[in-house]
Short mmCIF file of C-alpha atoms in Angstrom, two decimals:
data_model
loop_
_atom_site.label_atom_id
_atom_site.label_comp_id
_atom_site.label_asym_id
_atom_site.label_seq_id
_atom_site.Cartn_x
_atom_site.Cartn_y
_atom_site.Cartn_z
CA UNK N 1 -28.89 -16.98 -31.38
CA UNK N 2 -29.28 -17.34 -34.35
CA UNK N 3 -26.59 -14.85 -34.89
CA UNK N 4 -23.99 -15.55 -32.48
CA UNK N 5 -24.16 -19.47 -34.23
CA UNK N 6 -23.27 -18.11 -37.39
CA UNK N 7 -20.39 -15.57 -36.27
CA UNK N 8 -18.78 -19.24 -34.15
CA UNK N 9 -18.67 -21.35 -37.71
CA UNK N 10 -16.88 -17.63 -38.89
CA UNK N 11 -14.17 -19.17 -36.11
CA UNK N 12 -14.12 -22.23 -36.61
CA UNK N 13 -10.32 -22.24 -38.10
CA UNK N 14 -9.24 -20.74 -35.29
CA UNK N 15 -9.08 -23.94 -33.05
CA UNK N 16 -5.93 -24.85 -33.59
CA UNK N 17 -3.67 -22.62 -32.66
CA UNK N 18 -6.50 -21.32 -29.05
CA UNK N 19 -5.49 -24.78 -28.59
CA UNK N 20 -2.11 -24.72 -29.25
CA UNK N 21 -1.80 -22.27 -25.87
CA UNK N 22 -1.94 -25.87 -23.59
CA UNK N 23 -4.87 -24.93 -21.14
CA UNK N 24 -4.07 -26.46 -17.90
CA UNK N 25 -7.69 -27.67 -15.80
CA UNK N 26 -9.69 -24.51 -15.59
CA UNK N 27 -11.42 -25.00 -11.39
CA UNK N 28 -10.07 -22.32 -9.32
CA UNK N 29 -6.36 -22.48 -8.80
CA UNK N 30 -5.21 -23.46 -5.38
CA UNK N 31 -4.15 -20.20 -3.35
CA UNK N 32 -2.21 -22.03 -1.46
CA UNK N 33 0.22 -21.62 -4.78
CA UNK N 34 0.03 -17.99 -5.21
CA UNK N 35 1.97 -16.42 -2.34
CA UNK N 36 3.29 -12.97 -1.96
CA UNK N 37 2.53 -12.18 -5.62
CA UNK N 38 -1.17 -11.59 -7.56
CA UNK N 39 -1.97 -12.13 -11.02
CA UNK N 40 -4.84 -12.18 -13.73
CA UNK N 41 -6.72 -13.31 -16.42
CA UNK N 42 -9.01 -12.09 -18.52
CA UNK N 43 -10.73 -16.07 -20.32
CA UNK N 44 -9.20 -19.64 -19.60
CA UNK N 45 -11.50 -22.53 -20.18
CA UNK N 46 -11.12 -26.82 -20.49
CA UNK N 47 -13.81 -28.39 -22.75
CA UNK N 48 -14.24 -32.37 -22.51
CA UNK N 49 -14.73 -35.11 -25.07
CA UNK N 50 -15.78 -37.76 -22.47
CA UNK N 51 -17.70 -37.64 -19.17
CA UNK N 52 -15.19 -38.81 -17.54
CA UNK N 53 -12.42 -36.26 -17.60
CA UNK N 54 -8.93 -36.99 -18.76
CA UNK N 55 -7.60 -33.82 -20.34
CA UNK N 56 -8.81 -31.06 -22.09
CA UNK N 57 -9.17 -31.76 -25.58
CA UNK N 58 -10.26 -28.07 -26.45
CA UNK N 59 -8.54 -26.25 -23.77
CA UNK N 60 -8.66 -21.96 -24.28
CA UNK N 61 -6.21 -19.32 -22.65
CA UNK N 62 -6.20 -17.86 -20.25
CA UNK N 63 -6.48 -14.61 -22.50
CA UNK N 64 -3.80 -12.46 -21.78
CA UNK N 65 -2.75 -13.06 -18.46
CA UNK N 66 -0.57 -10.45 -16.13
CA UNK N 67 1.08 -12.08 -12.89
CA UNK N 68 3.99 -10.15 -9.96
CA UNK N 69 6.45 -10.08 -9.49
CA UNK N 70 7.46 -12.75 -12.52
CA UNK N 71 5.47 -10.41 -14.39
CA UNK N 72 4.14 -9.11 -17.28
CA UNK N 73 2.18 -6.33 -14.75
CA UNK N 74 0.16 -5.76 -17.56
CA UNK N 75 -1.76 -7.52 -20.61
CA UNK N 76 -4.57 -6.34 -23.02
CA UNK N 77 -6.18 -8.50 -26.36
CA UNK N 78 -8.43 -7.63 -28.04
CA UNK N 79 -11.61 -9.94 -30.79
CA UNK N 80 -10.85 -13.35 -28.63
CA UNK N 81 -12.63 -15.80 -30.43
CA UNK N 82 -13.49 -19.09 -28.47
CA UNK N 83 -14.34 -21.85 -30.33
CA UNK N 84 -16.36 -23.00 -30.17
CA UNK N 85 -17.85 -21.89 -27.60
CA UNK N 86 -17.84 -17.37 -28.85
CA UNK N 87 -16.01 -15.04 -28.55
CA UNK N 88 -15.04 -11.70 -26.27
CA UNK N 89 -14.25 -8.66 -27.09
CA UNK N 90 -11.40 -5.99 -25.46
CA UNK N 91 -9.29 -7.69 -22.31
CA UNK N 92 -7.32 -5.57 -19.61
CA UNK N 93 -5.50 -7.01 -16.92
CA UNK N 94 -3.17 -5.86 -14.27
CA UNK N 95 -1.32 -7.52 -10.92
CA UNK N 96 0.59 -5.67 -8.78
CA UNK N 97 2.40 -6.04 -5.10
CA UNK N 98 4.94 -4.27 -3.03
CA UNK N 99 6.94 -6.19 -1.16
CA UNK N 100 7.90 -3.86 1.41
CA UNK N 101 4.18 -3.25 2.82
CA UNK N 102 3.21 -6.77 1.64
CA UNK N 103 0.21 -5.65 -0.37
CA UNK N 104 -0.73 -7.28 -3.69
CA UNK N 105 -4.04 -5.93 -5.76
CA UNK N 106 -5.10 -7.32 -9.28
CA UNK N 107 -8.05 -6.43 -11.80
CA UNK N 108 -9.38 -8.58 -15.18
CA UNK N 109 -11.99 -6.74 -17.20
CA UNK N 110 -13.33 -8.19 -20.26
CA UNK N 111 -15.66 -6.91 -22.47
CA UNK N 112 -18.74 -7.78 -24.97
CA UNK N 113 -18.78 -11.48 -23.88
CA UNK N 114 -21.24 -13.57 -26.05
CA UNK N 115 -20.83 -16.82 -24.88
CA UNK N 116 -22.83 -20.26 -26.71
CA UNK N 117 -22.80 -22.77 -24.12
CA UNK N 118 -25.27 -25.32 -26.10
CA UNK N 119 -22.15 -25.42 -28.63
CA UNK N 120 -20.54 -27.73 -26.26
CA UNK N 121 -20.76 -31.62 -27.35
CA UNK N 122 -22.88 -33.54 -24.89
CA UNK N 123 -24.98 -30.47 -23.76
CA UNK N 124 -28.50 -30.21 -24.35
CA UNK N 125 -28.18 -26.40 -23.54
CA UNK N 126 -28.88 -25.05 -26.92
CA UNK N 127 -30.96 -22.45 -25.40
CA UNK N 128 -28.65 -20.74 -23.06
CA UNK N 129 -26.52 -18.36 -23.03
CA UNK N 130 -23.64 -16.06 -21.43
CA UNK N 131 -23.21 -12.77 -22.55
CA UNK N 132 -22.41 -9.23 -20.64
CA UNK N 133 -20.95 -6.05 -21.84
CA UNK N 134 -18.88 -5.76 -19.06
CA UNK N 135 -17.07 -8.62 -16.71
CA UNK N 136 -14.60 -7.23 -13.70
CA UNK N 137 -13.14 -9.32 -11.63
CA UNK N 138 -11.04 -6.96 -8.61
CA UNK N 139 -9.20 -8.25 -5.33
CA UNK N 140 -6.64 -6.88 -2.53
CA UNK N 141 -4.52 -8.55 -0.36
CA UNK N 142 -3.09 -7.47 2.90
CA UNK N 143 -0.43 -8.82 6.03
CA UNK N 144 -3.95 -8.78 8.19
CA UNK N 145 -6.97 -9.36 5.73
CA UNK N 146 -7.77 -9.97 2.43
CA UNK N 147 -10.91 -9.21 -0.26
CA UNK N 148 -12.40 -9.64 -3.88
CA UNK N 149 -15.18 -8.39 -5.66
CA UNK N 150 -17.44 -8.87 -8.93
CA UNK N 151 -18.60 -5.85 -10.95
CA UNK N 152 -21.13 -6.70 -14.01
CA UNK N 153 -23.00 -4.70 -16.44
CA UNK N 154 -25.54 -5.82 -19.41
CA UNK N 155 -25.08 -9.56 -17.55
CA UNK N 156 -27.89 -11.91 -19.03
CA UNK N 157 -28.13 -15.93 -19.04
CA UNK N 158 -30.23 -17.63 -21.78
CA UNK N 159 -31.63 -13.83 -22.42
CA UNK N 160 -32.56 -13.18 -19.29
CA UNK N 161 -31.63 -10.08 -17.37
CA UNK N 162 -28.95 -11.49 -14.24
CA UNK N 163 -30.27 -9.65 -10.82
CA UNK N 164 -27.10 -8.12 -9.66
CA UNK N 165 -26.47 -5.03 -6.78
CA UNK N 166 -25.47 -1.88 -6.39
CA UNK N 167 -22.85 -0.47 -9.29
CA UNK N 168 -23.82 -3.93 -10.51
CA UNK N 169 -21.76 -6.09 -8.56
CA UNK N 170 -22.63 -10.13 -6.99
CA UNK N 171 -22.92 -11.29 -3.65
CA UNK N 172 -19.72 -13.54 -2.83
CA UNK N 173 -20.18 -17.54 -4.45
CA UNK N 174 -24.26 -16.62 -6.69
CA UNK N 175 -25.67 -19.00 -7.53
CA UNK N 176 -27.11 -18.80 -10.44
CA UNK N 177 -29.28 -22.59 -10.23
CA UNK N 178 -31.28 -20.34 -8.24
CA UNK N 179 -32.99 -18.14 -9.71
CA UNK N 180 -36.14 -19.30 -11.81
CA UNK N 181 -36.26 -19.58 -14.84
CA UNK N 182 -32.37 -19.25 -15.71
CA UNK N 183 -29.79 -21.41 -15.84
CA UNK N 184 -30.76 -25.37 -15.61
CA UNK N 185 -32.93 -27.76 -13.63
CA UNK N 186 -31.36 -30.72 -14.67
CA UNK N 187 -28.02 -30.83 -12.78
CA UNK N 188 -26.71 -30.24 -16.65
CA UNK N 189 -24.92 -26.29 -16.14
CA UNK N 190 -24.20 -24.34 -12.82
CA UNK N 191 -23.41 -20.43 -13.19
CA UNK N 192 -21.13 -18.90 -10.42
CA UNK N 193 -20.90 -15.02 -10.09
CA UNK N 194 -18.03 -13.56 -7.75
CA UNK N 195 -16.66 -17.16 -7.38
CA UNK N 196 -14.51 -16.84 -4.56
CA UNK N 197 -12.15 -19.17 -2.40
CA UNK N 198 -9.53 -18.18 0.40
CA UNK N 199 -6.87 -19.76 2.09
CA UNK N 200 -5.25 -17.78 4.71
CA UNK N 201 -5.53 -14.33 3.79
CA UNK N 202 -5.13 -15.22 -0.05
CA UNK N 203 -8.40 -15.13 -2.56
CA UNK N 204 -8.97 -16.51 -5.73
CA UNK N 205 -11.74 -14.60 -7.76
CA UNK N 206 -13.48 -15.56 -10.29
CA UNK N 207 -16.53 -13.12 -11.72
CA UNK N 208 -18.75 -16.15 -14.28
CA UNK N 209 -17.42 -19.70 -13.57
CA UNK N 210 -19.33 -21.92 -16.24
CA UNK N 211 -19.48 -25.44 -15.38
CA UNK N 212 -20.74 -27.50 -17.87
CA UNK N 213 -22.42 -30.80 -16.57
CA UNK N 214 -23.73 -32.91 -15.60
CA UNK N 215 -22.33 -31.53 -12.66
CA UNK N 216 -20.91 -34.41 -9.98
CA UNK N 217 -19.36 -33.41 -6.87
CA UNK N 218 -19.72 -29.15 -7.76
CA UNK N 219 -17.70 -29.63 -10.82
CA UNK N 220 -18.36 -30.04 -14.35
CA UNK N 221 -17.86 -33.32 -15.89
CA UNK N 222 -17.73 -32.06 -19.80
CA UNK N 223 -15.52 -28.79 -18.19
CA UNK N 224 -15.61 -25.76 -17.33
CA UNK N 225 -15.42 -21.74 -18.65
CA UNK N 226 -13.84 -19.26 -16.00
CA UNK N 227 -14.50 -15.57 -16.74
CA UNK N 228 -11.90 -12.79 -15.30
CA UNK N 229 -10.43 -14.78 -13.09
CA UNK N 230 -7.79 -12.61 -10.63
CA UNK N 231 -5.94 -13.87 -7.18
CA UNK N 232 -4.24 -12.14 -4.25
CA UNK N 233 -1.53 -12.86 -1.73
CA UNK N 234 0.36 -10.86 0.78
CA UNK N 235 3.53 -11.58 1.69
CA UNK N 236 5.62 -10.95 5.31
CA UNK N 237 6.18 -7.71 4.02
CA UNK N 238 9.03 -5.61 6.32
CA UNK N 239 8.18 -4.53 9.80
CA UNK N 240 9.18 -0.75 10.22
CA UNK N 241 11.78 0.03 12.60
CA UNK N 242 13.25 3.40 13.63
CA UNK N 243 16.89 2.28 15.15
CA UNK N 244 18.54 5.23 14.80
CA UNK N 245 18.25 9.32 15.02
CA UNK N 246 21.11 12.42 13.98
CA UNK N 247 21.64 14.89 15.66
CA UNK N 248 19.95 13.66 19.12
CA UNK N 249 20.06 17.55 20.35
CA UNK N 250 18.79 20.95 19.32
CA UNK N 251 18.06 24.34 20.51
CA UNK N 252 14.26 25.47 21.78
CA UNK N 253 13.89 27.43 18.96
CA UNK N 254 13.84 24.52 16.92
CA UNK N 255 15.02 24.05 12.91
CA UNK N 256 17.36 21.39 13.35
CA UNK N 257 17.71 19.29 10.47
CA UNK N 258 17.33 15.72 12.16
CA UNK N 259 18.39 12.21 9.47
CA UNK N 260 16.39 9.44 11.06
CA UNK N 261 17.61 5.73 10.51
CA UNK N 262 15.09 2.49 10.22
CA UNK N 263 12.96 0.46 7.60
CA UNK N 264 9.88 1.20 5.92
CA UNK N 265 10.33 4.67 5.84
CA UNK N 266 7.44 5.41 2.50
CA UNK N 267 7.22 8.69 0.49
CA UNK N 268 4.15 10.81 1.46
CA UNK N 269 3.41 7.44 3.51
CA UNK N 270 5.36 8.55 6.67
CA UNK N 271 4.79 10.91 9.28
CA UNK N 272 6.72 11.95 12.53
CA UNK N 273 6.16 12.31 15.82
CA UNK N 274 8.27 14.62 17.88
CA UNK N 275 7.70 15.21 21.81
CA UNK N 276 3.95 15.13 21.09
CA UNK N 277 4.08 17.38 17.96
CA UNK N 278 3.16 15.49 14.67
CA UNK N 279 5.23 16.62 11.52
CA UNK N 280 3.30 15.70 8.32
CA UNK N 281 4.15 13.42 5.64
CA UNK N 282 4.58 15.91 3.23
CA UNK N 283 7.64 17.97 5.17
CA UNK N 284 8.63 14.69 5.91
CA UNK N 285 11.98 12.90 3.22
CA UNK N 286 12.17 10.14 2.58
CA UNK N 287 15.32 8.14 0.50
CA UNK N 288 15.18 6.31 -2.13
CA UNK N 289 15.74 3.28 -0.40
CA UNK N 290 13.51 3.54 2.49
CA UNK N 291 15.41 3.42 4.99
CA UNK N 292 16.81 6.85 6.31
CA UNK N 293 14.24 10.15 6.47
CA UNK N 294 15.26 13.93 7.29
CA UNK N 295 12.24 16.64 8.49
CA UNK N 296 13.48 19.57 10.90
CA UNK N 297 12.49 19.94 14.08
CA UNK N 298 9.34 21.98 15.51
CA UNK N 299 10.00 24.67 18.70
CA UNK N 300 9.50 22.83 22.00
CA UNK N 301 10.79 23.64 25.97
CA UNK N 302 13.62 22.33 27.03
CA UNK N 303 14.65 18.71 27.77
CA UNK N 304 14.16 15.44 26.42
CA UNK N 305 11.47 13.59 23.90
CA UNK N 306 10.08 10.31 22.41
CA UNK N 307 10.54 10.81 18.55
CA UNK N 308 8.43 7.90 16.85
CA UNK N 309 7.35 7.31 13.28
CA UNK N 310 3.96 6.50 11.58
CA UNK N 311 4.88 4.55 8.17
CA UNK N 312 2.82 2.20 5.63
CA UNK N 313 3.65 -1.50 7.83
CA UNK N 314 2.95 0.64 11.52
CA UNK N 315 4.55 2.13 13.51
CA UNK N 316 8.44 2.68 15.03
CA UNK N 317 10.46 3.87 17.50
CA UNK N 318 11.17 5.53 19.97
CA UNK N 319 14.16 7.36 20.26
CA UNK N 320 15.36 10.68 22.06
CA UNK N 321 16.21 14.04 20.90
CA UNK N 322 17.15 16.43 23.50
CA UNK N 323 15.55 20.99 23.32
CA UNK N 324 18.93 22.11 24.85
CA UNK N 325 17.80 25.91 26.24
CA UNK N 326 19.70 28.90 24.63
CA UNK N 327 22.41 29.97 27.54
CA UNK N 328 21.97 33.33 29.58
CA UNK N 329 24.51 36.15 28.08
CA UNK N 330 26.86 38.14 30.23
CA UNK N 331 25.90 41.16 31.31
CA UNK N 332 29.31 42.29 33.69
CA UNK N 333 30.93 45.63 32.03
CA UNK N 334 34.42 45.49 34.17
CA UNK N 335 37.04 47.31 32.58
CA UNK N 336 40.72 45.49 30.53
CA UNK N 337 42.20 45.42 33.58
CA UNK N 338 40.72 42.95 36.02
CA UNK N 339 39.19 43.19 39.03
CA UNK N 340 38.61 41.27 42.11
CA UNK N 341 35.35 39.80 41.73
CA UNK N 342 32.71 41.88 44.13
CA UNK N 343 34.19 45.59 43.29
CA UNK N 344 31.92 48.27 42.37
CA UNK N 345 32.55 48.70 38.96
CA UNK N 346 33.26 52.08 39.55
CA UNK N 347 36.10 51.26 40.84
CA UNK N 348 39.43 51.18 38.68
CA UNK N 349 42.29 53.33 38.22
CA UNK N 350 42.70 56.43 37.55
CA UNK N 351 44.81 59.09 35.19
CA UNK N 352 46.63 55.87 34.27
CA UNK N 353 47.74 55.44 38.54
CA UNK N 354 47.24 51.51 39.60
CA UNK N 355 44.89 51.58 42.16
CA UNK N 356 46.43 51.60 45.77
CA UNK N 357 43.81 49.86 47.83
CA UNK N 358 40.42 48.09 48.17
CA UNK N 359 37.99 49.48 50.36
CA UNK N 360 37.98 47.45 53.49
CA UNK N 361 34.56 47.89 53.63
CA UNK N 362 34.56 45.50 50.71
CA UNK N 363 36.61 42.87 51.13
CA UNK N 364 37.46 43.43 55.27
CA UNK N 365 40.76 43.51 54.78
CA UNK N 366 43.10 46.31 57.29
CA UNK N 367 45.36 48.16 55.63
CA UNK N 368 49.01 48.74 57.44
CA UNK N 369 48.99 52.21 58.50
CA UNK N 370 45.42 52.59 59.65
CA UNK N 371 44.51 54.56 55.84
CA UNK N 372 42.01 54.21 53.54
CA UNK N 373 42.40 54.79 49.78
CA UNK N 374 40.06 54.31 47.36
CA UNK N 375 39.92 55.66 44.47
CA UNK N 376 37.28 56.33 41.34
CA UNK N 377 37.79 56.77 37.89
CA UNK N 378 37.62 59.76 35.42
CA UNK N 379 34.92 62.34 36.77
CA UNK N 380 33.69 60.69 39.95
CA UNK N 381 36.26 62.07 41.84
CA UNK N 382 38.55 60.57 44.90
CA UNK N 383 39.00 60.00 47.98
CA UNK N 384 41.76 59.96 51.19
#
């Protein structure tokens, strides 16, 4: 504890530069102000000089901050002094989103945190300190759901190890005042781990939120400190659609390159099903604008079939593709001089002479004069 206090004296001169950052109040940001976005920061605090808060006498942070889509989407800062509270090591934050699918994500990781809560004017909490090797908050949001979490390594409060779940996870809104020997029973301190608030599908997570008391209506009248904050909110996204197919027919043997048009086609995440046969995403080529794709038809029986797509925005379709059976080839061996239909292939000219008569048997015709003459080709003989 004394070591941390000596370190604080060395960084007190930094108060002015940090205060110039102009912090707003530190309670969790209203999720309603963050639709279709994500944001993150490492540390933020508001220390008040009076029991009735009107403004921050020592505003700190947010340090550093990232946001989507405004940017920057990533940020890092090292060895941050937080006078008069203490200091932290490296902070990494990132925020991202995809307006195409309507999803967003954010992470905030604060390393080597050392905060002396008893250094705040008016608090008799000299024995209370928050120390941790890693404090991390994460969140994700989609059109249908949103989740958040907080994980820790080496977390202690007042020198006492804080019991955590698997992989250092804390249950949502875990109030350390409920643990024997931790926090303060005189209502002068509240420490909440994995503090989560929701507004619809917009979620806000504070990995650590320290309220400096006395605590009135759940808020700290001497200010508060937030370590590792994230917020994620989805947007309406783009509904998948399938509006066109070209060409719309091809042979039953397959091998036809087909172009589909629509929306929300994503490379590596879009499959095509044609006639019950699914074309994997690895064999579907998606245009850069996500509004068309191509694939090669597999073999299939003749007839019309349905074509559908599966995308990150959901399924779409169907449109129709028709498989065409190949035409049968002709077996006719008629000679260059055309013969009437029904004449046997052996009949034709003899020694270059014209055919004199077609047999009565084949055509049912009566030859004037009563004779029947049929000539066959060379080598087949003839009769009169």
